[in-house]
């Protein structure tokens, strides 16, 4: 079982997105995704999101400024052992700092929300991005 975070940092109706192009053997290669990553030992969801945001972008977010929007459960029964991931979804409009000029996982870009679906992405992302846009207070999905 793996716990991860994914955060959508919003500014002027755009999300800061990561175009994953730099890591070798990257499951997310060439996809546009939010900012996040795997929990470290003993880490809580908000703490992981704050750390990953800083590591990947250089931006500083306070844990209380993260809106916990939902959890997505991925189950891959084709792998042995069965792979299960719990992805904790956040959004924030409050952050400080200057965006890093370089991210070791790919390129960072502010993408207008209405243009996200035109970029290479995981189909399931469309579901929870719609939930966030609709203002749902909390959701749970299994994909």
mmCIF file of N, CA and C in Angstrom:
data_model
loop_
_atom_site.group_PDB
_atom_site.id
_atom_site.type_symbol
_atom_site.label_atom_id
_atom_site.label_comp_id
_atom_site.label_asym_id
_atom_site.label_seq_id
_atom_site.Cartn_x
_atom_site.Cartn_y
_atom_site.Cartn_z
ATOM 1 N N UNK A 1 0.845 -1.178 0.000
ATOM 2 C CA UNK A 1 0.000 0.000 0.000
ATOM 3 C C UNK A 1 0.889 1.240 0.000
ATOM 4 N N UNK A 2 0.561 2.184 -0.876
ATOM 5 C CA UNK A 2 1.329 3.411 -1.020
ATOM 6 C C UNK A 2 0.403 4.600 -0.789
ATOM 7 N N UNK A 3 0.857 5.581 -0.017
ATOM 8 C CA UNK A 3 0.124 6.831 0.166
ATOM 9 C C UNK A 3 0.859 7.938 -0.570
ATOM 10 N N UNK A 4 0.105 8.721 -1.328
ATOM 11 C CA UNK A 4 0.674 9.846 -2.068
ATOM 12 C C UNK A 4 -0.226 11.069 -1.913
ATOM 13 N N UNK A 5 0.314 12.217 -2.313
ATOM 14 C CA UNK A 5 -0.474 13.448 -2.360
ATOM 15 C C UNK A 5 -0.429 14.009 -3.761
ATOM 16 N N UNK A 6 -1.421 14.802 -4.080
ATOM 17 C CA UNK A 6 -1.465 15.545 -5.329
ATOM 18 C C UNK A 6 -2.149 16.865 -5.019
ATOM 19 N N UNK A 7 -1.477 17.969 -5.334
ATOM 20 C CA UNK A 7 -2.026 19.278 -5.007
ATOM 21 C C UNK A 7 -2.156 20.129 -6.268
ATOM 22 N N UNK A 8 -3.275 20.799 -6.358
ATOM 23 C CA UNK A 8 -3.517 21.736 -7.440
ATOM 24 C C UNK A 8 -3.395 23.140 -6.869
ATOM 25 N N UNK A 9 -2.319 23.814 -7.255
ATOM 26 C CA UNK A 9 -2.031 25.176 -6.809
ATOM 27 C C UNK A 9 -2.645 26.101 -7.845
ATOM 28 N N UNK A 10 -3.585 26.941 -7.400
ATOM 29 C CA UNK A 10 -4.359 27.759 -8.332
ATOM 30 C C UNK A 10 -3.976 29.228 -8.245
ATOM 31 N N UNK A 11 -3.845 29.846 -9.422
ATOM 32 C CA UNK A 11 -3.597 31.284 -9.536
ATOM 33 C C UNK A 11 -4.257 31.772 -10.820
ATOM 34 N N UNK A 12 -5.121 32.757 -10.707
ATOM 35 C CA UNK A 12 -5.768 33.373 -11.875
ATOM 36 C C UNK A 12 -6.388 32.333 -12.811
ATOM 37 N N UNK A 13 -7.188 31.427 -12.230
ATOM 38 C CA UNK A 13 -7.911 30.383 -12.980
ATOM 39 C C UNK A 13 -6.973 29.453 -13.757
ATOM 40 N N UNK A 14 -5.735 29.303 -13.250
ATOM 41 C CA UNK A 14 -4.762 28.358 -13.806
ATOM 42 C C UNK A 14 -4.218 27.504 -12.670
ATOM 43 N N UNK A 15 -3.839 26.269 -13.005
ATOM 44 C CA UNK A 15 -3.170 25.398 -12.038
ATOM 45 C C UNK A 15 -1.703 25.284 -12.418
ATOM 46 N N UNK A 16 -0.855 25.204 -11.401
ATOM 47 C CA UNK A 16 0.545 24.919 -11.640
ATOM 48 C C UNK A 16 0.653 23.422 -11.914
ATOM 49 N N UNK A 17 1.074 23.082 -13.116
ATOM 50 C CA UNK A 17 1.132 21.679 -13.522
ATOM 51 C C UNK A 17 2.572 21.269 -13.793
ATOM 52 N N UNK A 18 2.825 19.995 -13.595
ATOM 53 C CA UNK A 18 4.139 19.417 -13.844
ATOM 54 C C UNK A 18 4.035 18.501 -15.051
ATOM 55 N N UNK A 19 4.803 18.817 -16.094
ATOM 56 C CA UNK A 19 4.877 17.959 -17.274
ATOM 57 C C UNK A 19 6.033 16.992 -17.039
ATOM 58 N N UNK A 20 5.710 15.731 -16.746
ATOM 59 C CA UNK A 20 6.704 14.742 -16.323
ATOM 60 C C UNK A 20 7.495 14.235 -17.526
ATOM 61 N N UNK A 21 8.717 14.716 -17.656
ATOM 62 C CA UNK A 21 9.530 14.345 -18.820
ATOM 63 C C UNK A 21 10.953 13.921 -18.476
ATOM 64 N N UNK A 22 11.393 14.088 -17.222
ATOM 65 C CA UNK A 22 12.817 13.920 -16.927
ATOM 66 C C UNK A 22 13.218 12.611 -16.275
ATOM 67 N N UNK A 23 12.332 11.956 -15.570
ATOM 68 C CA UNK A 23 12.700 10.730 -14.860
ATOM 69 C C UNK A 23 12.691 9.525 -15.797
ATOM 70 N N UNK A 24 13.709 8.672 -15.641
ATOM 71 C CA UNK A 24 13.770 7.446 -16.421
ATOM 72 C C UNK A 24 12.768 6.437 -15.847
ATOM 73 N N UNK A 25 12.099 5.692 -16.700
ATOM 74 C CA UNK A 25 11.123 4.665 -16.307
ATOM 75 C C UNK A 25 10.010 5.260 -15.441
ATOM 76 N N UNK A 26 9.545 6.436 -15.801
ATOM 77 C CA UNK A 26 8.517 7.145 -15.035
ATOM 78 C C UNK A 26 7.136 6.678 -15.482
ATOM 79 N N UNK A 27 6.352 6.159 -14.536
ATOM 80 C CA UNK A 27 4.987 5.709 -14.822
ATOM 81 C C UNK A 27 4.146 6.862 -15.371
ATOM 82 N N UNK A 28 4.467 8.093 -14.965
ATOM 83 C CA UNK A 28 3.730 9.279 -15.399
ATOM 84 C C UNK A 28 4.394 9.991 -16.580
ATOM 85 N N UNK A 29 5.329 9.325 -17.264
ATOM 86 C CA UNK A 29 6.080 9.990 -18.331
ATOM 87 C C UNK A 29 5.157 10.662 -19.350
ATOM 88 N N UNK A 30 5.474 11.900 -19.655
ATOM 89 C CA UNK A 30 4.787 12.760 -20.621
ATOM 90 C C UNK A 30 3.376 13.172 -20.196
ATOM 91 N N UNK A 31 2.976 12.849 -18.975
ATOM 92 C CA UNK A 31 1.672 13.284 -18.467
ATOM 93 C C UNK A 31 1.816 14.629 -17.768
ATOM 94 N N UNK A 32 0.748 15.397 -17.762
ATOM 95 C CA UNK A 32 0.659 16.648 -17.020
ATOM 96 C C UNK A 32 -0.120 16.344 -15.753
ATOM 97 N N UNK A 33 0.517 16.564 -14.617
ATOM 98 C CA UNK A 33 -0.115 16.244 -13.343
ATOM 99 C C UNK A 33 0.074 17.396 -12.367
ATOM 100 N N UNK A 34 -0.679 17.341 -11.257
ATOM 101 C CA UNK A 34 -0.491 18.312 -10.193
ATOM 102 C C UNK A 34 0.814 18.037 -9.465
ATOM 103 N N UNK A 35 1.045 18.756 -8.400
ATOM 104 C CA UNK A 35 2.284 18.656 -7.640
ATOM 105 C C UNK A 35 2.084 17.700 -6.472
ATOM 106 N N UNK A 36 3.000 16.763 -6.293
ATOM 107 C CA UNK A 36 2.860 15.845 -5.169
ATOM 108 C C UNK A 36 3.849 14.717 -5.220
ATOM 109 N N UNK A 37 3.628 13.730 -4.349
ATOM 110 C CA UNK A 37 4.522 12.586 -4.309
ATOM 111 C C UNK A 37 4.191 11.672 -3.149
ATOM 112 N N UNK A 38 5.122 10.752 -2.882
ATOM 113 C CA UNK A 38 4.916 9.713 -1.873
ATOM 114 C C UNK A 38 5.206 10.218 -0.463
ATOM 115 N N UNK A 39 4.447 9.661 0.460
ATOM 116 C CA UNK A 39 4.660 9.951 1.886
ATOM 117 C C UNK A 39 6.029 9.434 2.310
ATOM 118 N N UNK A 40 6.656 10.146 3.224
ATOM 119 C CA UNK A 40 7.817 9.629 3.924
ATOM 120 C C UNK A 40 7.310 8.942 5.190
ATOM 121 N N UNK A 41 8.130 8.119 5.798
ATOM 122 C CA UNK A 41 7.742 7.353 6.976
ATOM 123 C C UNK A 41 7.167 8.258 8.069
ATOM 124 N N UNK A 42 5.949 7.955 8.514
ATOM 125 C CA UNK A 42 5.309 8.695 9.598
ATOM 126 C C UNK A 42 4.682 10.014 9.198
ATOM 127 N N UNK A 43 4.698 10.358 7.922
ATOM 128 C CA UNK A 43 4.193 11.648 7.455
ATOM 129 C C UNK A 43 2.672 11.637 7.325
ATOM 130 N N UNK A 44 2.059 12.760 7.650
ATOM 131 C CA UNK A 44 0.625 12.969 7.466
ATOM 132 C C UNK A 44 0.384 13.557 6.074
ATOM 133 N N UNK A 45 -0.848 13.429 5.529
ATOM 134 C CA UNK A 45 -1.116 13.927 4.178
ATOM 135 C C UNK A 45 -0.737 15.394 3.961
ATOM 136 N N UNK A 46 -1.151 16.291 4.840
ATOM 137 C CA UNK A 46 -0.831 17.717 4.652
ATOM 138 C C UNK A 46 0.669 17.972 4.693
ATOM 139 N N UNK A 47 1.355 17.295 5.615
ATOM 140 C CA UNK A 47 2.803 17.478 5.723
ATOM 141 C C UNK A 47 3.507 17.020 4.445
ATOM 142 N N UNK A 48 3.050 15.909 3.894
ATOM 143 C CA UNK A 48 3.616 15.412 2.643
ATOM 144 C C UNK A 48 3.385 16.416 1.518
ATOM 145 N N UNK A 49 2.174 16.937 1.418
ATOM 146 C CA UNK A 49 1.856 17.899 0.359
ATOM 147 C C UNK A 49 2.726 19.154 0.477
ATOM 148 N N UNK A 50 2.865 19.681 1.697
ATOM 149 C CA UNK A 50 3.688 20.878 1.916
ATOM 150 C C UNK A 50 5.131 20.611 1.495
ATOM 151 N N UNK A 51 5.674 19.470 1.907
ATOM 152 C CA UNK A 51 7.055 19.117 1.570
ATOM 153 C C UNK A 51 7.235 18.946 0.073
ATOM 154 N N UNK A 52 6.339 18.189 -0.561
ATOM 155 C CA UNK A 52 6.455 17.945 -2.002
ATOM 156 C C UNK A 52 6.322 19.245 -2.804
ATOM 157 N N UNK A 53 5.410 20.114 -2.396
ATOM 158 C CA UNK A 53 5.255 21.389 -3.090
ATOM 159 C C UNK A 53 6.561 22.169 -3.043
ATOM 160 N N UNK A 54 7.167 22.243 -1.869
ATOM 161 C CA UNK A 54 8.422 22.979 -1.748
ATOM 162 C C UNK A 54 9.538 22.321 -2.567
ATOM 163 N N UNK A 55 9.676 20.988 -2.447
ATOM 164 C CA UNK A 55 10.749 20.289 -3.164
ATOM 165 C C UNK A 55 10.626 20.433 -4.677
ATOM 166 N N UNK A 56 9.403 20.328 -5.194
ATOM 167 C CA UNK A 56 9.220 20.348 -6.644
ATOM 168 C C UNK A 56 9.131 21.754 -7.230
ATOM 169 N N UNK A 57 8.641 22.712 -6.437
ATOM 170 C CA UNK A 57 8.374 24.041 -7.012
ATOM 171 C C UNK A 57 9.147 25.174 -6.363
ATOM 172 N N UNK A 58 9.587 25.007 -5.125
ATOM 173 C CA UNK A 58 10.203 26.095 -4.377
ATOM 174 C C UNK A 58 9.190 26.974 -3.668
ATOM 175 N N UNK A 59 7.896 26.721 -3.882
ATOM 176 C CA UNK A 59 6.850 27.507 -3.245
ATOM 177 C C UNK A 59 6.586 27.000 -1.825
ATOM 178 N N UNK A 60 6.183 27.932 -0.962
ATOM 179 C CA UNK A 60 5.895 27.603 0.432
ATOM 180 C C UNK A 60 4.387 27.703 0.646
ATOM 181 N N UNK A 61 3.827 26.629 1.201
ATOM 182 C CA UNK A 61 2.399 26.570 1.506
ATOM 183 C C UNK A 61 2.272 26.174 2.971
ATOM 184 N N UNK A 62 1.412 26.854 3.688
ATOM 185 C CA UNK A 62 1.133 26.498 5.079
ATOM 186 C C UNK A 62 0.113 25.350 5.090
ATOM 187 N N UNK A 63 0.294 24.376 5.986
ATOM 188 C CA UNK A 63 -0.648 23.245 6.028
ATOM 189 C C UNK A 63 -2.113 23.678 6.126
ATOM 190 N N UNK A 64 -2.393 24.732 6.884
ATOM 191 C CA UNK A 64 -3.765 25.197 7.043
ATOM 192 C C UNK A 64 -4.360 25.830 5.792
ATOM 193 N N UNK A 65 -3.511 26.143 4.812
ATOM 194 C CA UNK A 65 -3.988 26.739 3.562
ATOM 195 C C UNK A 65 -4.318 25.688 2.499
ATOM 196 N N UNK A 66 -4.084 24.418 2.825
ATOM 197 C CA UNK A 66 -4.420 23.345 1.901
ATOM 198 C C UNK A 66 -5.855 22.894 2.132
ATOM 199 N N UNK A 67 -6.653 22.885 1.076
ATOM 200 C CA UNK A 67 -8.023 22.373 1.136
ATOM 201 C C UNK A 67 -7.962 20.882 0.803
ATOM 202 N N UNK A 68 -8.285 20.027 1.760
ATOM 203 C CA UNK A 68 -8.288 18.584 1.538
ATOM 204 C C UNK A 68 -9.568 18.244 0.786
ATOM 205 N N UNK A 69 -9.460 17.945 -0.509
ATOM 206 C CA UNK A 69 -10.628 17.806 -1.364
ATOM 207 C C UNK A 69 -11.104 16.375 -1.539
ATOM 208 N N UNK A 70 -10.195 15.394 -1.429
ATOM 209 C CA UNK A 70 -10.663 14.031 -1.608
ATOM 210 C C UNK A 70 -9.543 13.018 -1.562
ATOM 211 N N UNK A 71 -9.954 11.773 -1.716
ATOM 212 C CA UNK A 71 -8.998 10.669 -1.762
ATOM 213 C C UNK A 71 -9.364 9.766 -2.932
ATOM 214 N N UNK A 72 -8.354 9.383 -3.682
ATOM 215 C CA UNK A 72 -8.539 8.495 -4.828
ATOM 216 C C UNK A 72 -7.786 7.208 -4.518
ATOM 217 N N UNK A 73 -8.477 6.088 -4.656
ATOM 218 C CA UNK A 73 -7.873 4.781 -4.422
ATOM 219 C C UNK A 73 -7.641 4.112 -5.775
ATOM 220 N N UNK A 74 -6.387 3.783 -6.028
ATOM 221 C CA UNK A 74 -6.027 3.042 -7.245
ATOM 222 C C UNK A 74 -5.732 1.609 -6.842
ATOM 223 N N UNK A 75 -6.325 0.655 -7.559
ATOM 224 C CA UNK A 75 -6.045 -0.750 -7.323
ATOM 225 C C UNK A 75 -5.677 -1.383 -8.651
ATOM 226 N N UNK A 76 -4.495 -1.983 -8.712
ATOM 227 C CA UNK A 76 -4.035 -2.677 -9.908
ATOM 228 C C UNK A 76 -3.913 -4.153 -9.566
ATOM 229 N N UNK A 77 -4.925 -4.929 -9.967
ATOM 230 C CA UNK A 77 -4.935 -6.356 -9.653
ATOM 231 C C UNK A 77 -4.085 -7.161 -10.630
ATOM 232 N N UNK A 78 -3.588 -6.521 -11.692
ATOM 233 C CA UNK A 78 -2.753 -7.249 -12.655
ATOM 234 C C UNK A 78 -1.326 -7.413 -12.148
ATOM 235 N N UNK A 79 -0.947 -6.648 -11.140
ATOM 236 C CA UNK A 79 0.408 -6.761 -10.602
ATOM 237 C C UNK A 79 0.413 -7.741 -9.422
ATOM 238 N N UNK A 80 1.557 -8.349 -9.195
ATOM 239 C CA UNK A 80 1.713 -9.263 -8.058
ATOM 240 C C UNK A 80 2.882 -8.792 -7.217
ATOM 241 N N UNK A 81 2.692 -8.433 -5.970
ATOM 242 C CA UNK A 81 1.394 -8.416 -5.305
ATOM 243 C C UNK A 81 0.511 -7.295 -5.851
ATOM 244 N N UNK A 82 -0.766 -7.342 -5.523
ATOM 245 C CA UNK A 82 -1.712 -6.324 -5.971
ATOM 246 C C UNK A 82 -1.238 -4.960 -5.478
ATOM 247 N N UNK A 83 -1.220 -3.974 -6.384
ATOM 248 C CA UNK A 83 -0.769 -2.619 -6.052
ATOM 249 C C UNK A 83 -1.972 -1.782 -5.623
ATOM 250 N N UNK A 84 -1.847 -1.142 -4.467
ATOM 251 C CA UNK A 84 -2.894 -0.245 -3.985
ATOM 252 C C UNK A 84 -2.256 1.087 -3.613
ATOM 253 N N UNK A 85 -2.850 2.166 -4.097
ATOM 254 C CA UNK A 85 -2.361 3.513 -3.785
ATOM 255 C C UNK A 85 -3.522 4.375 -3.312
ATOM 256 N N UNK A 86 -3.287 5.114 -2.238
ATOM 257 C CA UNK A 86 -4.244 6.101 -1.752
ATOM 258 C C UNK A 86 -3.660 7.470 -2.041
ATOM 259 N N UNK A 87 -4.302 8.207 -2.950
ATOM 260 C CA UNK A 87 -3.824 9.524 -3.352
ATOM 261 C C UNK A 87 -4.718 10.592 -2.720
ATOM 262 N N UNK A 88 -4.121 11.405 -1.870
ATOM 263 C CA UNK A 88 -4.823 12.459 -1.145
ATOM 264 C C UNK A 88 -4.762 13.736 -1.986
ATOM 265 N N UNK A 89 -5.938 14.265 -2.331
ATOM 266 C CA UNK A 89 -6.026 15.400 -3.258
ATOM 267 C C UNK A 89 -6.245 16.700 -2.485
ATOM 268 N N UNK A 90 -5.437 17.700 -2.813
ATOM 269 C CA UNK A 90 -5.534 19.017 -2.189
ATOM 270 C C UNK A 90 -5.617 20.097 -3.255
ATOM 271 N N UNK A 91 -6.110 21.253 -2.828
ATOM 272 C CA UNK A 91 -6.057 22.464 -3.652
ATOM 273 C C UNK A 91 -5.687 23.618 -2.728
ATOM 274 N N UNK A 92 -4.967 24.569 -3.280
ATOM 275 C CA UNK A 92 -4.680 25.793 -2.542
ATOM 276 C C UNK A 92 -4.607 26.971 -3.498
ATOM 277 N N UNK A 93 -4.962 28.108 -2.974
ATOM 278 C CA UNK A 93 -4.814 29.371 -3.700
ATOM 279 C C UNK A 93 -3.841 30.287 -2.964
ATOM 280 N N UNK A 94 -3.302 29.784 -1.856
ATOM 281 C CA UNK A 94 -2.407 30.592 -1.026
ATOM 282 C C UNK A 94 -1.024 29.953 -0.997
ATOM 283 N N UNK A 95 -0.046 30.709 -1.411
ATOM 284 C CA UNK A 95 1.339 30.235 -1.410
ATOM 285 C C UNK A 95 2.248 31.450 -1.425
ATOM 286 N N UNK A 96 3.489 31.226 -1.073
ATOM 287 C CA UNK A 96 4.497 32.280 -1.079
ATOM 288 C C UNK A 96 5.747 31.759 -1.764
ATOM 289 N N UNK A 97 6.622 32.694 -2.116
ATOM 290 C CA UNK A 97 7.903 32.311 -2.681
ATOM 291 C C UNK A 97 7.955 32.469 -4.180
ATOM 292 N N UNK A 98 9.079 32.069 -4.695
ATOM 293 C CA UNK A 98 9.362 32.195 -6.120
ATOM 294 C C UNK A 98 9.483 30.797 -6.717
ATOM 295 N N UNK A 99 8.871 30.601 -7.858
ATOM 296 C CA UNK A 99 8.905 29.316 -8.543
ATOM 297 C C UNK A 99 10.333 28.971 -8.952
ATOM 298 N N UNK A 100 10.738 27.731 -8.659
ATOM 299 C CA UNK A 100 12.064 27.258 -9.055
ATOM 300 C C UNK A 100 12.202 27.323 -10.576
ATOM 301 N N UNK A 101 13.386 27.677 -11.070
ATOM 302 C CA UNK A 101 13.569 27.694 -12.523
ATOM 303 C C UNK A 101 13.650 26.298 -13.127
ATOM 304 N N UNK A 102 13.947 25.282 -12.291
ATOM 305 C CA UNK A 102 14.109 23.937 -12.815
ATOM 306 C C UNK A 102 13.587 22.919 -11.802
ATOM 307 N N UNK A 103 12.859 21.930 -12.297
ATOM 308 C CA UNK A 103 12.354 20.833 -11.473
ATOM 309 C C UNK A 103 12.970 19.552 -12.017
ATOM 310 N N UNK A 104 13.459 18.690 -11.139
ATOM 311 C CA UNK A 104 14.147 17.482 -11.605
ATOM 312 C C UNK A 104 13.204 16.397 -12.118
ATOM 313 N N UNK A 105 11.900 16.656 -12.123
ATOM 314 C CA UNK A 105 10.952 15.668 -12.642
ATOM 315 C C UNK A 105 10.339 16.082 -13.985
ATOM 316 N N UNK A 106 10.502 17.348 -14.354
ATOM 317 C CA UNK A 106 9.927 17.829 -15.605
ATOM 318 C C UNK A 106 9.822 19.335 -15.585
ATOM 319 N N UNK A 107 8.928 19.876 -16.401
ATOM 320 C CA UNK A 107 8.767 21.330 -16.463
ATOM 321 C C UNK A 107 7.486 21.754 -15.757
ATOM 322 N N UNK A 108 7.568 22.905 -15.092
ATOM 323 C CA UNK A 108 6.420 23.482 -14.381
ATOM 324 C C UNK A 108 5.814 24.574 -15.237
ATOM 325 N N UNK A 109 4.495 24.598 -15.292
ATOM 326 C CA UNK A 109 3.832 25.613 -16.114
ATOM 327 C C UNK A 109 2.442 25.910 -15.554
ATOM 328 N N UNK A 110 2.077 27.192 -15.548
ATOM 329 C CA UNK A 110 0.718 27.587 -15.177
ATOM 330 C C UNK A 110 -0.173 27.320 -16.386
ATOM 331 N N UNK A 111 -1.156 26.439 -16.208
ATOM 332 C CA UNK A 111 -2.038 26.036 -17.302
ATOM 333 C C UNK A 111 -3.458 26.477 -16.973
ATOM 334 N N UNK A 112 -4.101 27.236 -17.870
ATOM 335 C CA UNK A 112 -5.507 27.597 -17.642
ATOM 336 C C UNK A 112 -6.348 26.335 -17.428
ATOM 337 N N UNK A 113 -7.202 26.368 -16.429
ATOM 338 C CA UNK A 113 -7.984 25.188 -16.050
ATOM 339 C C UNK A 113 -8.772 24.628 -17.228
ATOM 340 N N UNK A 114 -9.329 25.495 -18.053
ATOM 341 C CA UNK A 114 -10.139 25.013 -19.173
ATOM 342 C C UNK A 114 -9.304 24.323 -20.264
ATOM 343 N N UNK A 115 -7.970 24.416 -20.195
ATOM 344 C CA UNK A 115 -7.105 23.784 -21.210
ATOM 345 C C UNK A 115 -6.464 22.486 -20.720
ATOM 346 N N UNK A 116 -6.717 22.103 -19.476
ATOM 347 C CA UNK A 116 -6.069 20.916 -18.917
ATOM 348 C C UNK A 116 -6.368 19.646 -19.701
ATOM 349 N N UNK A 117 -7.604 19.448 -20.099
ATOM 350 C CA UNK A 117 -7.987 18.208 -20.766
ATOM 351 C C UNK A 117 -7.402 18.061 -22.163
ATOM 352 N N UNK A 118 -6.857 19.143 -22.721
ATOM 353 C CA UNK A 118 -6.230 19.068 -24.040
ATOM 354 C C UNK A 118 -4.790 18.553 -23.951
ATOM 355 N N UNK A 119 -4.236 18.496 -22.744
ATOM 356 C CA UNK A 119 -2.863 18.029 -22.539
ATOM 357 C C UNK A 119 -2.858 16.540 -22.206
ATOM 358 N N UNK A 120 -1.743 15.835 -22.480
ATOM 359 C CA UNK A 120 -1.674 14.420 -22.092
ATOM 360 C C UNK A 120 -1.832 14.277 -20.575
ATOM 361 N N UNK A 121 -2.776 13.444 -20.154
ATOM 362 C CA UNK A 121 -3.078 13.274 -18.731
ATOM 363 C C UNK A 121 -3.738 11.909 -18.532
ATOM 364 N N UNK A 122 -3.904 11.536 -17.273
ATOM 365 C CA UNK A 122 -4.634 10.319 -16.960
ATOM 366 C C UNK A 122 -6.127 10.606 -17.063
ATOM 367 N N UNK A 123 -6.861 9.717 -17.697
ATOM 368 C CA UNK A 123 -8.293 9.919 -17.892
ATOM 369 C C UNK A 123 -9.020 10.109 -16.566
ATOM 370 N N UNK A 124 -8.626 9.369 -15.543
ATOM 371 C CA UNK A 124 -9.271 9.486 -14.235
ATOM 372 C C UNK A 124 -9.126 10.866 -13.617
ATOM 373 N N UNK A 125 -8.050 11.599 -13.987
ATOM 374 C CA UNK A 125 -7.853 12.948 -13.449
ATOM 375 C C UNK A 125 -9.029 13.859 -13.785
ATOM 376 N N UNK A 126 -9.639 13.642 -14.947
ATOM 377 C CA UNK A 126 -10.760 14.486 -15.362
ATOM 378 C C UNK A 126 -11.906 14.414 -14.354
ATOM 379 N N UNK A 127 -12.099 13.245 -13.761
ATOM 380 C CA UNK A 127 -13.201 13.070 -12.811
ATOM 381 C C UNK A 127 -12.979 13.941 -11.586
ATOM 382 N N UNK A 128 -11.809 13.813 -10.943
ATOM 383 C CA UNK A 128 -11.631 14.587 -9.711
ATOM 384 C C UNK A 128 -11.362 16.058 -9.974
ATOM 385 N N UNK A 129 -10.818 16.408 -11.143
ATOM 386 C CA UNK A 129 -10.684 17.833 -11.471
ATOM 387 C C UNK A 129 -12.060 18.474 -11.627
ATOM 388 N N UNK A 130 -13.011 17.728 -12.196
ATOM 389 C CA UNK A 130 -14.395 18.228 -12.277
ATOM 390 C C UNK A 130 -14.988 18.404 -10.884
ATOM 391 N N UNK A 131 -14.732 17.442 -9.995
ATOM 392 C CA UNK A 131 -15.242 17.551 -8.623
ATOM 393 C C UNK A 131 -14.691 18.801 -7.939
ATOM 394 N N UNK A 132 -13.410 19.078 -8.123
ATOM 395 C CA UNK A 132 -12.801 20.274 -7.530
ATOM 396 C C UNK A 132 -13.449 21.521 -8.114
ATOM 397 N N UNK A 133 -13.617 21.545 -9.440
ATOM 398 C CA UNK A 133 -14.219 22.710 -10.106
ATOM 399 C C UNK A 133 -15.660 22.930 -9.649
ATOM 400 N N UNK A 134 -16.385 21.829 -9.376
ATOM 401 C CA UNK A 134 -17.774 21.927 -8.914
ATOM 402 C C UNK A 134 -17.865 22.394 -7.466
ATOM 403 N N UNK A 135 -16.743 22.414 -6.775
ATOM 404 C CA UNK A 135 -16.738 22.855 -5.385
ATOM 405 C C UNK A 135 -17.154 21.783 -4.393
ATOM 406 N N UNK A 136 -17.076 20.515 -4.782
ATOM 407 C CA UNK A 136 -17.412 19.453 -3.833
ATOM 408 C C UNK A 136 -16.478 19.566 -2.634
ATOM 409 N N UNK A 137 -17.051 19.429 -1.460
ATOM 410 C CA UNK A 137 -16.245 19.607 -0.252
ATOM 411 C C UNK A 137 -15.331 18.430 0.010
ATOM 412 N N UNK A 138 -15.748 17.210 -0.331
ATOM 413 C CA UNK A 138 -14.886 16.041 -0.185
ATOM 414 C C UNK A 138 -15.436 14.932 -1.044
ATOM 415 N N UNK A 139 -14.535 14.183 -1.667
ATOM 416 C CA UNK A 139 -14.973 13.059 -2.502
ATOM 417 C C UNK A 139 -14.039 11.876 -2.277
ATOM 418 N N UNK A 140 -14.526 10.709 -2.632
ATOM 419 C CA UNK A 140 -13.732 9.483 -2.599
ATOM 420 C C UNK A 140 -14.010 8.726 -3.885
ATOM 421 N N UNK A 141 -12.949 8.355 -4.591
ATOM 422 C CA UNK A 141 -13.070 7.618 -5.855
ATOM 423 C C UNK A 141 -12.227 6.361 -5.794
ATOM 424 N N UNK A 142 -12.635 5.351 -6.512
ATOM 425 C CA UNK A 142 -11.820 4.162 -6.676
ATOM 426 C C UNK A 142 -11.625 3.968 -8.172
ATOM 427 N N UNK A 143 -10.363 3.950 -8.580
ATOM 428 C CA UNK A 143 -10.024 3.802 -9.999
ATOM 429 C C UNK A 143 -9.113 2.615 -10.204
#
